[in-house]
Coordinates of C-alpha atoms and ligand atoms in Angstrom, one line a residue:
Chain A
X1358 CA 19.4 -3.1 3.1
X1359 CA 21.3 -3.7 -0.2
X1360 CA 18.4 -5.5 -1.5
X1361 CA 15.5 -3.4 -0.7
X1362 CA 17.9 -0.4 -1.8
X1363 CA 18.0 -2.4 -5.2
X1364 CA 14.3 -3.0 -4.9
X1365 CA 13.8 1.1 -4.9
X1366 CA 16.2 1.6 -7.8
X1367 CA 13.9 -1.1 -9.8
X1368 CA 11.1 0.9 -9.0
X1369 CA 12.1 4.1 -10.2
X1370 CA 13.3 2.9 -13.4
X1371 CA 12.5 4.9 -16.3
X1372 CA 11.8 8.0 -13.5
X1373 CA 14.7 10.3 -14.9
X1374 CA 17.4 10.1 -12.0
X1375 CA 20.0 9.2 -14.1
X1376 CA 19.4 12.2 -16.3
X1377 CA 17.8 14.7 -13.7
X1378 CA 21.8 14.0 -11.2
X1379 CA 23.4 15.1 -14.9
X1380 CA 21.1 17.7 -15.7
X1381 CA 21.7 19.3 -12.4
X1382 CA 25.2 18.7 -12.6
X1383 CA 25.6 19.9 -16.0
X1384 CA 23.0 22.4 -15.8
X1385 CA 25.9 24.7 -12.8
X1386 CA 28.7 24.3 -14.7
X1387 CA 27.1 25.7 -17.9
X1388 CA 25.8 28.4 -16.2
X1389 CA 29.7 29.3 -16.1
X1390 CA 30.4 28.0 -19.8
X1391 CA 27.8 30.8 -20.4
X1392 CA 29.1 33.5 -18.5
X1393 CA 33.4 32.6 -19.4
X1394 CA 32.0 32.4 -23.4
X1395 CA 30.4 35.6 -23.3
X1396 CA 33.5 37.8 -20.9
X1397 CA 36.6 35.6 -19.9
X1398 CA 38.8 38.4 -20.8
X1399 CA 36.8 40.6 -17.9
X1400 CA 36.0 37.8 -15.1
X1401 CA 39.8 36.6 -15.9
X1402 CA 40.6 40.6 -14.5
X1403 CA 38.9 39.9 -11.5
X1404 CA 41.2 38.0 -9.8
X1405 CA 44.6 37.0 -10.0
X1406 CA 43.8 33.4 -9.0
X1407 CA 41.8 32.0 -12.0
X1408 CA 40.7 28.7 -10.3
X1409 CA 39.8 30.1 -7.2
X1410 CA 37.5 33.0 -9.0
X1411 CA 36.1 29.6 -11.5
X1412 CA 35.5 28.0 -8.5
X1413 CA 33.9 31.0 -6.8
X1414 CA 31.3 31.2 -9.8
X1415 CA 30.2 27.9 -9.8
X1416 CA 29.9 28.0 -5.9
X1417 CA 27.1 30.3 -5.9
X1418 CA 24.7 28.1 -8.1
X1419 CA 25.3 24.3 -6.1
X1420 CA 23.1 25.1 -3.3
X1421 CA 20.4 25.5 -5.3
X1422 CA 21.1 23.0 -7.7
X1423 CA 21.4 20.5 -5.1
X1424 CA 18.6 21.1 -2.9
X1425 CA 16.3 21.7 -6.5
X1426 CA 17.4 18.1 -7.4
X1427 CA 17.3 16.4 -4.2
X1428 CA 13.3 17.9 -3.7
X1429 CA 12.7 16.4 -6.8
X1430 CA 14.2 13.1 -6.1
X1431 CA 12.1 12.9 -2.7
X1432 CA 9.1 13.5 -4.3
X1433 CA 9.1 11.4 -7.2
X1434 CA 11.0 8.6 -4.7
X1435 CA 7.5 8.4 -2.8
X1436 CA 5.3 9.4 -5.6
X1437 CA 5.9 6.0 -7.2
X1438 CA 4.4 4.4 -3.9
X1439 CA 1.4 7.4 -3.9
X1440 CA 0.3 6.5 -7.6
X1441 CA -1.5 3.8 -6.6
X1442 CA -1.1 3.5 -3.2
X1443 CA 1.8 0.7 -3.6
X1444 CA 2.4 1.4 0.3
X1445 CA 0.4 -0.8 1.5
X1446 CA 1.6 -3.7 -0.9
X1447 CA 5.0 -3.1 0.7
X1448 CA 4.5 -2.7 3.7
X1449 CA 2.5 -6.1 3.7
X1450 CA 5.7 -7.5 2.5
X1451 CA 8.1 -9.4 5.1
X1452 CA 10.3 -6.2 5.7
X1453 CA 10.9 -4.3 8.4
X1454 CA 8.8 -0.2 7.6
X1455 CA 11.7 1.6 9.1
X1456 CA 14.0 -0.3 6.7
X1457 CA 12.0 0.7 4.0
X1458 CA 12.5 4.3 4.7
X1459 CA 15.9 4.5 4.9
X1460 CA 16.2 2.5 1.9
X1461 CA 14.4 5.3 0.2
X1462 CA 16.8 7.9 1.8
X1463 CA 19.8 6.6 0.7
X1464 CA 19.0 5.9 -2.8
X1465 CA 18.2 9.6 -2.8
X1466 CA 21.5 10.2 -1.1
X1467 CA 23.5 7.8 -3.7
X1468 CA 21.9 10.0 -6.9
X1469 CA 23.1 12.8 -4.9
X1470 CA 26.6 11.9 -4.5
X1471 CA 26.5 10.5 -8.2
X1472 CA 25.3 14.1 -9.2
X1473 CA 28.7 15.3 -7.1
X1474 CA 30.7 12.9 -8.9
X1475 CA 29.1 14.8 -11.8
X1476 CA 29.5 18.3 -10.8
X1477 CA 33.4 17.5 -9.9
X1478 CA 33.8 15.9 -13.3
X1479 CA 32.2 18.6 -15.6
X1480 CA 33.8 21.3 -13.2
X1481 CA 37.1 19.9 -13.6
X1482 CA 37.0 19.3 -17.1
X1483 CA 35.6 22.9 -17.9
X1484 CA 38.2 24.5 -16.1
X1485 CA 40.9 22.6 -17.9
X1486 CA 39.3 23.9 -21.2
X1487 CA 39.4 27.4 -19.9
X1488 CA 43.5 26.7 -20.0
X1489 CA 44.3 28.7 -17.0
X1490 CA 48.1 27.8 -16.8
X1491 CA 47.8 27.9 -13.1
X1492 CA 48.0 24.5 -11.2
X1493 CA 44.5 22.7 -10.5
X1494 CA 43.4 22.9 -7.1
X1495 CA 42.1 19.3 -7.2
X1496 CA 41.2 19.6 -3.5
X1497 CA 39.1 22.2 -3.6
X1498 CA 37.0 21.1 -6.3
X1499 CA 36.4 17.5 -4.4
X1500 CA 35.4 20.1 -1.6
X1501 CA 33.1 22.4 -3.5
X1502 CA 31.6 19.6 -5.1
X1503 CA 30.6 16.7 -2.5
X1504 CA 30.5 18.5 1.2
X1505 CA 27.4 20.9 -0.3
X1506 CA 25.4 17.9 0.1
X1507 CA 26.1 17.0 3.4
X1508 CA 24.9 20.4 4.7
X1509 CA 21.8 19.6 2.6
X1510 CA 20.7 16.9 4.6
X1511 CA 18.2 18.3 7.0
X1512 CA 16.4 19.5 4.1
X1513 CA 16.0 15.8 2.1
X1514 CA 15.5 14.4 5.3
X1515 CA 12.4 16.9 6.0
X1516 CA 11.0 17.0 2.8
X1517 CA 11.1 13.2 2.7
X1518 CA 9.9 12.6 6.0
X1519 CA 7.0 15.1 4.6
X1520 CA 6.4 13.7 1.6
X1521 CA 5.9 9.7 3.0
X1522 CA 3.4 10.8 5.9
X1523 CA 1.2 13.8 4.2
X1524 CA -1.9 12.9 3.0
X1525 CA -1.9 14.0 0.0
X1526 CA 1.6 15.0 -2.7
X1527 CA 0.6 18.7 -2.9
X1528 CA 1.6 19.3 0.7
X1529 CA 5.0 17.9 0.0
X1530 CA 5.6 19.8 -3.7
X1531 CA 4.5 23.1 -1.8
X1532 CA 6.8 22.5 1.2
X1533 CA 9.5 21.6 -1.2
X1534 CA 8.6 25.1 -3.2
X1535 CA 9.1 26.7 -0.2
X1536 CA 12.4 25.4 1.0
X1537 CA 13.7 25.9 -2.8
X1538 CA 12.8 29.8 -2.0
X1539 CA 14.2 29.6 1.3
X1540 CA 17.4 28.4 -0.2
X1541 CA 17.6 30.8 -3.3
X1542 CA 17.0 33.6 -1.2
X1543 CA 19.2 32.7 1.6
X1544 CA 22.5 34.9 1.2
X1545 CA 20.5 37.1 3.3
X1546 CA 20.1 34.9 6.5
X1547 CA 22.3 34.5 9.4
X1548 CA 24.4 31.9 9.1
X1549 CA 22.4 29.8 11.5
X1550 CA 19.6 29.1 9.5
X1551 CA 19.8 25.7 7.8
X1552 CA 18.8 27.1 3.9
X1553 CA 22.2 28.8 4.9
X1554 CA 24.1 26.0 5.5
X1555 CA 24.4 24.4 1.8
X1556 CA 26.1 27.7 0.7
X1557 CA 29.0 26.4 3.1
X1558 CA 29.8 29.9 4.6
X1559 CA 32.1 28.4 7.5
X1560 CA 32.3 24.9 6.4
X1561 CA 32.9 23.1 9.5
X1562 CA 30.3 24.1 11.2
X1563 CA 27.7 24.1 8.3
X1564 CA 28.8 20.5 7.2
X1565 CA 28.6 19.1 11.3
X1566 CA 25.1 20.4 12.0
X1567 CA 24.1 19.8 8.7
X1568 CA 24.9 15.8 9.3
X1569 CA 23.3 15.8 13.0
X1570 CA 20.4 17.6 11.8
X1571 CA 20.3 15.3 8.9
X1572 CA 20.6 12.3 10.9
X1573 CA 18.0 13.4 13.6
X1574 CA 15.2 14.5 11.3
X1575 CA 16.0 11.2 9.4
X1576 CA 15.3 8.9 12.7
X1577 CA 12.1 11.3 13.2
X1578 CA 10.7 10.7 10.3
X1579 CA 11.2 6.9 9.8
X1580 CA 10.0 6.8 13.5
X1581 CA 6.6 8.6 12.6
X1582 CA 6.7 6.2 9.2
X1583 CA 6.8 3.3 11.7
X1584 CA 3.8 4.5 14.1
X1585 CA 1.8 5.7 11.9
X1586 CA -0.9 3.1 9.6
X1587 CA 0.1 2.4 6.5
X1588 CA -2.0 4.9 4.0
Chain B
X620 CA -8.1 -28.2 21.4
X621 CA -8.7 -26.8 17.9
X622 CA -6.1 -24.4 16.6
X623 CA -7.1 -21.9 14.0
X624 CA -4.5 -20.7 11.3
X625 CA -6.4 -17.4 11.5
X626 CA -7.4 -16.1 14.7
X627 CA -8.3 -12.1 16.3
X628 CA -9.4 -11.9 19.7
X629 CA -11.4 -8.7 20.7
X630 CA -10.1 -7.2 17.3
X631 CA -10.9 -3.2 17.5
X632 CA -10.2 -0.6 15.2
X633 CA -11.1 3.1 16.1
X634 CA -10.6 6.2 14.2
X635 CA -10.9 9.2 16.7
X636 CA -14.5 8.5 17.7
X637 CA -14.9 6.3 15.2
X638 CA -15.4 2.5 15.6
X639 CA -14.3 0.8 12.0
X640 CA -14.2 -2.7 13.9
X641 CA -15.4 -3.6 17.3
X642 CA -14.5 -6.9 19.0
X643 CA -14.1 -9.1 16.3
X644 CA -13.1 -12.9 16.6
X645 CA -12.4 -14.4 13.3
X646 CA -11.5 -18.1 13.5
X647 CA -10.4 -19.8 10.0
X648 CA -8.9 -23.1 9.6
X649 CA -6.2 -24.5 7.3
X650 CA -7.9 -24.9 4.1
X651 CA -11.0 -22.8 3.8
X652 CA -12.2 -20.4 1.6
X653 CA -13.1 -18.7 4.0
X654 CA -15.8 -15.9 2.4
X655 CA -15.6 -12.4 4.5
X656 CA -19.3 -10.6 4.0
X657 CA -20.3 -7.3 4.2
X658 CA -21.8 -4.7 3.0
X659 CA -19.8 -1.1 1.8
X660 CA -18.5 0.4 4.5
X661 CA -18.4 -2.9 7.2
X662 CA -14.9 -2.6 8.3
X663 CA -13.9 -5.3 5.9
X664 CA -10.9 -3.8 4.3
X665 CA -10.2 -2.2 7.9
X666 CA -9.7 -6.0 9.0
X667 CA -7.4 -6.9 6.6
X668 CA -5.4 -4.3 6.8
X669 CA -5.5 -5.0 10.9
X670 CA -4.4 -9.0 9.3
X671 CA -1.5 -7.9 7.4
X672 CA 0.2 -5.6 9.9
X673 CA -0.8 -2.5 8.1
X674 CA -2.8 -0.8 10.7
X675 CA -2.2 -1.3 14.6
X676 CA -5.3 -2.5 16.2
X677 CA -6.6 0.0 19.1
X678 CA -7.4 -3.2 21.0
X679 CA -7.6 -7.2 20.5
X680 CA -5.1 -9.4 19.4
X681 CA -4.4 -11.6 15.7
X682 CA -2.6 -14.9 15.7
X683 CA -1.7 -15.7 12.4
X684 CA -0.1 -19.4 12.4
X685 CA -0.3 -19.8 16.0
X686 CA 1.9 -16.3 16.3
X687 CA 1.2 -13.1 17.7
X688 CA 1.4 -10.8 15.1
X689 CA 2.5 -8.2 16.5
X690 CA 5.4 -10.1 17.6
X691 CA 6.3 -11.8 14.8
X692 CA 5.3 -10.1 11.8
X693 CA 7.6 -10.5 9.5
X694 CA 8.2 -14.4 10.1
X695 CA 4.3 -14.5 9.5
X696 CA 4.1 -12.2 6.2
X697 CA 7.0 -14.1 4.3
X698 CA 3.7 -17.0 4.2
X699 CA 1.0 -14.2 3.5
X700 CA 0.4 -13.3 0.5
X701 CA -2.3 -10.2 -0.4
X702 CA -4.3 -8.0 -2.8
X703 CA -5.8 -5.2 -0.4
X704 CA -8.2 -2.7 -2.3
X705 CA -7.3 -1.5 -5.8
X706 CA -5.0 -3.1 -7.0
X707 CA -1.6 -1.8 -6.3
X708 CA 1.5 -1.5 -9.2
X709 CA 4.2 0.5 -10.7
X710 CA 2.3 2.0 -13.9
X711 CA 5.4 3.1 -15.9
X712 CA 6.8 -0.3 -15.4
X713 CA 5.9 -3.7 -17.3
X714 CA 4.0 -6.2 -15.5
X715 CA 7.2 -8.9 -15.7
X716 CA 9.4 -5.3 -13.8
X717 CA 6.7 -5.1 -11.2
X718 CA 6.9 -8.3 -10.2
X719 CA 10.8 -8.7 -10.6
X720 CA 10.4 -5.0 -7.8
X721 CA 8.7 -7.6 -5.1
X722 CA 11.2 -11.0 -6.2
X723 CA 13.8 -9.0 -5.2
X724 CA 12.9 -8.1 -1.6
X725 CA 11.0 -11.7 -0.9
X726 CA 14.1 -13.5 -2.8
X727 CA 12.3 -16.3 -4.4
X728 CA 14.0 -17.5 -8.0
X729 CA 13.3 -15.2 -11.4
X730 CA 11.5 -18.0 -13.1
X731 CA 8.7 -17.8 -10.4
X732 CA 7.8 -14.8 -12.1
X733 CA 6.6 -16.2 -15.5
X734 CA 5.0 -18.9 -13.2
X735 CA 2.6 -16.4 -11.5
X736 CA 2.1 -15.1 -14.8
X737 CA 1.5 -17.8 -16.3
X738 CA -1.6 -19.1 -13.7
X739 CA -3.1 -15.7 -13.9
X740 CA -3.3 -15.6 -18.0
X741 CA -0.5 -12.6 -18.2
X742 CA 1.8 -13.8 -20.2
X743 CA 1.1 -12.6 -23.4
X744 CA 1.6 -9.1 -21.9
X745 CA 4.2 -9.7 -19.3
X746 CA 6.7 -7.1 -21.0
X747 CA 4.0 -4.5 -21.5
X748 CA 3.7 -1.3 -19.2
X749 CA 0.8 -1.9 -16.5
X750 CA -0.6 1.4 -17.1
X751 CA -2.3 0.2 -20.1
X752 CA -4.2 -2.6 -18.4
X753 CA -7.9 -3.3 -17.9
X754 CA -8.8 -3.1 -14.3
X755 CA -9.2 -7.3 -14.6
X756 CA -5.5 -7.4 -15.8
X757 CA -4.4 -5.3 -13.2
X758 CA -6.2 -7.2 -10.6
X759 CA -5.3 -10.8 -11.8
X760 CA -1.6 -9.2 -11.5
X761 CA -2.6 -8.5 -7.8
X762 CA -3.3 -12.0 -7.5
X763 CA 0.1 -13.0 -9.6
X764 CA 2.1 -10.4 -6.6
X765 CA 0.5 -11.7 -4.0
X766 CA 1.3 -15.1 -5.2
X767 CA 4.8 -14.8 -5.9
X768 CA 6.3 -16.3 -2.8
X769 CA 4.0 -19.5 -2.6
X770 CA 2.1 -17.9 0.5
X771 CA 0.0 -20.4 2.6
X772 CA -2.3 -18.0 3.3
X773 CA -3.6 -15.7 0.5
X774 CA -5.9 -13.0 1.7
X775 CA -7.4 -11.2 -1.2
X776 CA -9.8 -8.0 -0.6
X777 CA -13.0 -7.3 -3.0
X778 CA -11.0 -9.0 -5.7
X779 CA -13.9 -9.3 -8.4
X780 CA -14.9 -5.1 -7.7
X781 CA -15.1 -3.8 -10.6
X782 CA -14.8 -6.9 -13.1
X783 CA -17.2 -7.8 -15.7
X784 CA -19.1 -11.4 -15.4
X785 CA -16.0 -12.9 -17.5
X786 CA -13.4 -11.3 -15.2
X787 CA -15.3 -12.6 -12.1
X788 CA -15.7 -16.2 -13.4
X789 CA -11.7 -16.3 -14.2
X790 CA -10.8 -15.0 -11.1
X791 CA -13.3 -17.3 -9.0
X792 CA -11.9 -20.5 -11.0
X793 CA -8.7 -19.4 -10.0
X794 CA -9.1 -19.1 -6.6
X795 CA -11.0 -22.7 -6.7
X796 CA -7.5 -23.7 -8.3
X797 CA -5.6 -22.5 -5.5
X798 CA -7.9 -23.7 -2.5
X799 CA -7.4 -27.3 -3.8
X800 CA -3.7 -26.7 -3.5
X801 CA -4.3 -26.4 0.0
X802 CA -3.8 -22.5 0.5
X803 CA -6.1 -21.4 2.9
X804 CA -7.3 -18.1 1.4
X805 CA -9.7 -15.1 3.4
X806 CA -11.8 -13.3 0.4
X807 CA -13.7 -10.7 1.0
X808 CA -16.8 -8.9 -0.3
X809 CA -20.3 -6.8 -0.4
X810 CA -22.1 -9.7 -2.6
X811 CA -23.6 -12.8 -0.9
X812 CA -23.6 -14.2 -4.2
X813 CA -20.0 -14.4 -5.0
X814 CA -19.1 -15.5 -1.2
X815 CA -22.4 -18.1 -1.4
X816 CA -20.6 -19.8 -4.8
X817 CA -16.7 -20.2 -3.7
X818 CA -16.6 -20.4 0.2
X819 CA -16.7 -22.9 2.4
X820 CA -17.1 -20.5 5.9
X821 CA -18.6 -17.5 6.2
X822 CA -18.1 -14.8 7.9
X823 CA -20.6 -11.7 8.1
X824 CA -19.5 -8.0 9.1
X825 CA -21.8 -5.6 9.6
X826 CA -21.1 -1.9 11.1
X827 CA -17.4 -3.3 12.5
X828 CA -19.1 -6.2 14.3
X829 CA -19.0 -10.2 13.0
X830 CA -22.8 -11.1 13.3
X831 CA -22.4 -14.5 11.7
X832 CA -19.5 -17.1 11.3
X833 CA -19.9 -20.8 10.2
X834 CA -19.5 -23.1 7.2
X835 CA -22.0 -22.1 4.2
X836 CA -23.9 -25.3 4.7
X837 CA -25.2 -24.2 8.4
X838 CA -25.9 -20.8 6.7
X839 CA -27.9 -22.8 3.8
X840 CA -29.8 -24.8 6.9
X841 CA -30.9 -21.4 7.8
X842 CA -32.5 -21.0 4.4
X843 CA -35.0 -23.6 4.6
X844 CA -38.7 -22.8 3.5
X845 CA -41.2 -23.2 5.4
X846 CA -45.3 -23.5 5.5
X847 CA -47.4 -21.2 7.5
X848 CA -51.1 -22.6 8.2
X849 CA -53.6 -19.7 9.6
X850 CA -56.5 -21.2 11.2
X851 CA -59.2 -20.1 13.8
X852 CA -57.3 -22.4 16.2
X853 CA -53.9 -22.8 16.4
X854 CA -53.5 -25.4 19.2
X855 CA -55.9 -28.0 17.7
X856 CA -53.8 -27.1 14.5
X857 CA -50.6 -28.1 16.1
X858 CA -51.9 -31.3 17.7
X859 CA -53.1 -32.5 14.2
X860 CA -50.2 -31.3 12.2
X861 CA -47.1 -30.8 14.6
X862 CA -45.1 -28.3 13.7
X863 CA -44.2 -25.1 15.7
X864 CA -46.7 -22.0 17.2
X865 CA -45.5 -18.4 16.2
X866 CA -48.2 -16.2 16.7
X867 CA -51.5 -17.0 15.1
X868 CA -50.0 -19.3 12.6
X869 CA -48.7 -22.7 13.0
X870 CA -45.3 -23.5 10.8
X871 CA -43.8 -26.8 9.8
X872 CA -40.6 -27.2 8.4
X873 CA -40.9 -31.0 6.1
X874 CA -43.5 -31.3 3.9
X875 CA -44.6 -32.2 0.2
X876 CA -47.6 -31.4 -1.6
X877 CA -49.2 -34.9 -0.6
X878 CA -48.8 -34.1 3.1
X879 CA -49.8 -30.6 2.7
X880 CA -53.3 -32.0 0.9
X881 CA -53.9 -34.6 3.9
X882 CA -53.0 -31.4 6.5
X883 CA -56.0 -29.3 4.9
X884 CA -58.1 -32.7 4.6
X885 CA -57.8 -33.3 8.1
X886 CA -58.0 -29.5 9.2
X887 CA -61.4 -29.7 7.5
X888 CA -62.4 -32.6 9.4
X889 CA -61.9 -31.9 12.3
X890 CA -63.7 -28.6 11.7
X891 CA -61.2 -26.1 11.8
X892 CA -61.4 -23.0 9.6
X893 CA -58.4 -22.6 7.7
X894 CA -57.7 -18.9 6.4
X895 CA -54.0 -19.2 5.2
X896 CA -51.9 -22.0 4.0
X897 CA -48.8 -19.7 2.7
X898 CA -44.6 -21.0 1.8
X899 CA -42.7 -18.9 3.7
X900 CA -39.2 -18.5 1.2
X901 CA -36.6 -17.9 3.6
X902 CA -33.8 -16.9 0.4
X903 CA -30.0 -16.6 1.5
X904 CA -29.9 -13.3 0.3
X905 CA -33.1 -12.5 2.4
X906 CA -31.2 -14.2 5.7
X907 CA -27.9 -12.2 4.9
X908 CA -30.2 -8.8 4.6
X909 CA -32.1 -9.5 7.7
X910 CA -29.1 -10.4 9.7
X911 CA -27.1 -6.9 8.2
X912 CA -30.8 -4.7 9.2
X913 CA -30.9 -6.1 12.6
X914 CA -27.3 -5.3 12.9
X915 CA -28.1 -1.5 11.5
X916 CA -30.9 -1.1 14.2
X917 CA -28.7 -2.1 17.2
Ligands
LIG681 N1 -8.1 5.6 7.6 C1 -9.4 5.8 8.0 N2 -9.7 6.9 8.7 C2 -11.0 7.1 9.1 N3 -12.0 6.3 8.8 C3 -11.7 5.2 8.1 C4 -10.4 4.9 7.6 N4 -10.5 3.8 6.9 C5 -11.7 3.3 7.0 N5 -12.5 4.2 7.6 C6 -14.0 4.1 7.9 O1 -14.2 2.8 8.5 C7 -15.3 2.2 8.0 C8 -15.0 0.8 7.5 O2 -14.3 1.0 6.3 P1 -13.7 -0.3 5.5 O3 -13.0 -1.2 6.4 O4 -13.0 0.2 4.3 O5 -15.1 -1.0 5.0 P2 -15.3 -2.1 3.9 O6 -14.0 -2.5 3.4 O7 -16.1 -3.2 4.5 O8 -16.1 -1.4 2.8 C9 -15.9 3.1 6.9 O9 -16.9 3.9 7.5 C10 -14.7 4.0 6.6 O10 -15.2 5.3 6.2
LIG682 MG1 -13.2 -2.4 1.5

């Protein structure tokens, strides 16, 4: 797995990952650098816990961030196979298709977790900058930061199983659209819905059946990958 | 009993409806060139791709080194090697990156990368970006990929589509080059001619079914010319000058112009009238389209 995982990360050389988990990482906590630059004096009114309130703004832009970026990643992950039709090269190759399927969805999931690392870092290191005097609520950031992505799960895993079997790429960028619109607009759903679920409303319970969702719509779609001729 | 590195049983592929491939039984031994002929549309490509694993036959059966495919496909692929259609690469990587993408997964050493480069003439360009390539630079690449893990059996499909006459010489010296290294190699195409100059067993396809499949030199005996002699009797004809009776015309398969001057001499002796004397040119190309039109009409 190692291998064919380095095999993917060969392929997408040059694609932008690198720069697309720090753009997405950088691009939430600057939407706060923006909004503290402009009215810290009023936002630090708001609440008498100055971390928590920080932490509360960058919250509300992750979701989107993460399942923006992790559409993105799926797409170009199998586009680089769709080009011109490089499928059927690898799947002549001595490997085993359902391997090379989850090869692909971990790679997306390593990028991200890098982009997590990312979002902790810059979150972290803004807040410090803001000079709250309170103490850092270290915790809580690794929280805020990494568990969104585990709720996202079902999502990458759809969109990727989507993406590998459809005919054609447009299905898969308009699918992706869709669930990016879900997500943006889903504050107003119940908290069952999964577009809900990255927003973390009750944690536990977003975060558990966002990794059995995950996990099942993962064996689903490598299962189809498997039975279904290579394109 | 003779064993076959190659060899479908009943091979069918059917989409919906559809019948791509109906009962196929391709039998190729260690160390042909074994030439796959058809025209557009056959259910060449469709057999390949049944070869390699990458389609799931509806029926039938491939044993590839006396292995059930199905069974044991990747034992069997890590000695395949195979250029299926277009060509297929990473664009936005160089040529010596695509190649290191496949070393990786089939583990061979790094320099057997600037080998294959080096027997398919890439070289020069091995750290450009493929996307600038001509089609017979991406396609001798193909043949470097495919090549990469010393396969025993290279299957390559249509390689020469597309190329100009240069591009198909190179590519048909190379795979000369390879044959006498004792890789058994399957190519496929729509053109008699480029089968008819590199392989030694033939194989025709025509609407999914194999209508023809021996060496080339049993499909050259089938080319022979022969002499048709029209007379007013055909039996008296065929007395005189042997030869077989098809119709109204008596045909004979081994002559020169001396024997065919004492056949008319002694056809006007004995008093037959002779209308026709007439060299029948059975071409390969005419056999090959004859076989495919029969096949149309069934
Ligand atoms: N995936 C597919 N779905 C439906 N029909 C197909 C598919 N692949 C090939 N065919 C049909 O099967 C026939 C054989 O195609 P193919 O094997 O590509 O022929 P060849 O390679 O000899 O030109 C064609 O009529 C083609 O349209
Ligand atoms: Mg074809």
């Amino acid at each position: 797995m190692m291998l064919l995982m380095k095999a993917e990360l060969a392929k997408i050389k040059r694609k932008g990952f690198l720069f697309l988990a720090f753009l997405g990482a950088f691009g939430v906590v600057a939407m706060q650098m923006v909004n503290y630059g402009v009215r810290k004096e009023w936002l630090m009114q708001q609440n008498p816990d100055y971390w928590q309130y920080y932490l509360l703004n960058i919250q509300s832009f992750i979701p989107i961030a993460i399942v923006l970026g992790g559409i993105i990643l799926t797409i170009q992950i199998t586009n680089v196979e769709e080009e011109t039709n490089a499928w059927k090269q690898q799947l002549a190759l001595p490997i085993s298709k359902k391997s090379l399927y989850l090869a692909k969805f971990l790679v997306i999931f390593v990028y991200l977790i890098l982009a997590a690392s990312l979002l902790f870092l810059f979150t972290l290191m803004y807040g410090i900058f803001l000079d709250f005097k309170q103490p850092i609520p270290f915790l809580t950031i690794v929280k805020e930061s990494f568990l969104p992505v585990l709720a996202t799960l079902p999502i990458i895993a759809l969109q990727l199983w989507i993406s590998v079997v459809s005919k054609s790429q447009t299905i898969a960028i308009t699918i992706g659209i869709v669930n990016f619109l879900l997500t943006y607009s889903a504050f107003s759903f119940p908290e069952w819905v999964p577009w809900r679920w990255p927003y973390l409303g009750q944690p536990l319970f977003n975060i558990g059946l966002g990794v059995v969702a995950g996990a099942l719509l993962l064996i689903v779609g490598m299962y189809d990958f498997y039975r279904k001729d290579a394109k | 009993m003779m064993t076959y590195i190659v060899q479908t049983t009943n091979l069918t592929k059917q989409f919906d409806k559809y019948a791509a491939v109906t009962n196929v039984d391709l039998k190729i031994k260690e160390g042909e060139i074994y030439g796959f002929l058809g025209p557009n549309g056959a259910g060449k490509s469709t057999t390949i791709r049944m070869l390699l694993g990458l389609m799931k036959p509806t029926r039938g059966q491939v044993t590839i080194f006396n292995q059930d495919l199905h069974k044991h496909r990747q034992t069997i692929l890590r000695q395949v090697g195979s250029l299926v259609e277009n060509p297929s690469y990473y664009p936005h990587l160089t040529a010596k990156e695509n190649l290191e993408v496949l070393r990786m997964v089939l583990d061979v050493p790094k320099a057997r990368i600037m080998e294959v480069l080096e027997m398919v003439r890439l070289t020069h360009v091995a750290n450009k970006k493929v996307k600038g390539f001509s089609l017979g630079m991406k396609q001798r690449l193909g043949i470097a990929q495919a090549l990469l893990h010393q396969p025993r059996l290279l299957i390559l499909d249509e390689p020469t589509n597309g190329l100009d006459p240069e591009g198909i010489i190179e590519i048909r010296q190379l795979i000369k080059k390879l044959a006498e290294q004792g890789i058994t190699i399957i190519i496929s195409s729509h053109l008699l001619s480029e089968i008819d100059q590199i392989a030694t067993t033939i194989g025709i396809i025509a609407k999914g079914k194999l209508i023809y499949q021996d060496s080339i030199s049993a499909m050259h005996a089938l080319a022979k010319n022969r002499l048709g002699i029209r007379t007013n009797d055909v039996n008296q004809t065929q007395q005189i000058i042997g030869g077989e009776v098809e119709g109204d015309v008596v045909y004979c398969t081994k002559y020169n112009n001396r024997q065919v001057a004492t056949y008319i001499a002694q056809l006007v002796t004995a008093n037959i009238d002779v209308y026709r004397v007439e060299e029948e040119k059975h071409s390969l190309e005419a056999i090959f389209l004859q076989m495919i039109e029969e096949a149309e009409h069934k």
